[in-house]
Amino acid sequence: MRIIKLFTLLLLIWSAGQSESTTADESLWARESAFLLQRGRIEKGVFQPLTYGFSENLEFSTHALAFFVMPNLTAKWSHQNVGDWYFASTHGLIYPTPLLRLISREGTGGIISPEFDIPHLFGISNGILVSRRFQSELITLKAAIDVGLKTGKLDERTTIDLPLVYPRLQPFYTGCGLRFGFDIRHQFTSKIDVLTDADWFVFPGSDEGFAWEHKTLVAYHSRRNRFSLGYKLVYGEYPFGKAWHLIAPIFDYQRAWGK
Amino acid sequence: MNRIKMIVGLFVLLCLAGCDGLVTKFESEEKGILYKADHSIDPPTSADTLTVMTWNIRFGARRLGWFGDACGDRVILSEDEVMLGLEGIANKIWELQPDILFLEEVDVESKRTGYIDQMQWLLDHTYFNYGAYASMWQAQYVPSEGLGRINTGNAILSRWKITDAKRIQLALRSDQDALTKYFYLRRNLLIAKIAIPGLDNFYGACIHAEAFSTDDTKKKHVEQCVEELTKITDDDGLFILGGDFNLLPPGSDSTDFCDEDGCSDEHFHGKNDDPLHKDGSNYTPEITWLQPMYDNFSCAVPLAEFQSDQLHHFTHTTIHPDGYWNRTLDYLFANVDFIAGSDSTHQEAIPLSDHCPVTAKWRVSK
């Protein structure tokens, strides 16, 4: 708690001296929008994925730390903007089987009971992002469809009934899931912004039909570094019923290389 | 700036509000959770004799080889398996017709039993109208063996209204590392005030004491139990307690079950064996720890009766699926004598749990 207080105090002291323009370069720290990283720029967070600006209209990202136990890759492709509206589509592939098999074990660390077999699972995700800047706000609307493919039976008792995790694995049980949401990023100064978002997960044909997630992150960033701190609020339906979870604090440090 | 302060302030408040811990910790004393059946069956308007019963129902797992208390590999039961267990338990309750029922190992929201609220299910599928529940293990996630979310505890079911219930926290084990202790069980004594016709100060109590400790935790649990029940007696109250003490009656012939309880890959009592004894299976150093209960209260199976025919009163086995009862862990105590010879140890219920129900009759003193 002392660290949080110290961080917020430093943020307040620092921001009191700021009087810069509040416009930001959308190509920096732009993961939650339709904007892409500049070509050659790389951003990596402790928890955020490694993102690489491959070209003017293509960007790749992967959760690098988890890659060896959960191979994953997402491409973000920018499309023709319509007036002030910017469009991008996302296309992702994930193979969580090695990770799920790793945590399906006896003793401490056993998240999934070892009495069940985990088949090969492939997750395919396709989505669309639409962003528009209004003075100091960057607003992004998003929608995606997640398809879960498997090579064998996945026992329903293998679900991990925890916030954040449960809805992300649910397409492997239901076949598909839909995601909708919006992000609002308000630029207070050129170096401080607040991101707030909301996401809805729905699973057609499932008894446990939805999850709602909201987060707010206060971030301080330069061109090379970004510190963010905030909370996440989750309301969802699990096999045991509906539940709220407040996850706080959440934090991340991101570093950028290249342009 | 003001906007920043407002947002940061809001954030700090939310941080201070904090998240729920992964594991629920309990106060030294707090309210028990009251239940009511969906049906309403008129309870008897007068009561001359009560039939009471205690039963550790093993969360409806019957005699399956569950990893935690047997040498099995089962963790998460199917809904069909749990329903089979619960239906068997409900049928036995209908057959034995207790007026007050003390249950241990009742799951109310556990992944291992399909998140079935067994407390509500048993109320709704028997003739009991009211229930009280106190959790001994409540965690959002137990990251071991895939156990996941769990809420299990002890319970009291009654034909008559339960007007109040309290959960007394029993001592925690001191022989575990901090991480294990954090995720481990928090045993309790549940005391419920029951509105039995003609009695205005009657309590039912249910205990499930520690099972696997290698320190003096079980002794502390007995001491706490005696202390709480003595308070009822001192207040001119009447009580009946049912429960699983995980202790043998003093004078038991056999006190070391390491060989019986050991799994195929385990060995005990050898010169180089570490540990020398299986946790929870060697009762030899604990054999007198239950004596204060006998000294202060009346047992449905008096010590002399038990000692004269021990096999007849065995209530527990760890050997699945075919082992037979080999020790006594389950008891009924009261501060007024039970009707002599009214006790029964229902060993025929062996397919239904690793403990058998014990019943006795108690005359309502006017």
XYZ file of C-alpha atoms in Angstrom, chain A residues 162-169 201 213 232-234 238 247:
15
model
C -11.788 -17.438 -11.899
C -12.430 -13.932 -13.208
C -10.590 -12.989 -16.427
C -9.607 -16.607 -17.053
C -13.028 -18.230 -17.224
C -14.507 -16.102 -20.044
C -11.334 -16.321 -22.115
C -11.358 -20.113 -22.093
C -18.250 -11.401 -23.283
C -15.059 -6.360 -17.401
C -10.216 -3.967 -12.852
C -13.798 -4.722 -12.000
C -15.362 -7.946 -13.214
C -19.568 -18.812 -13.515
C -8.880 -6.687 -8.810
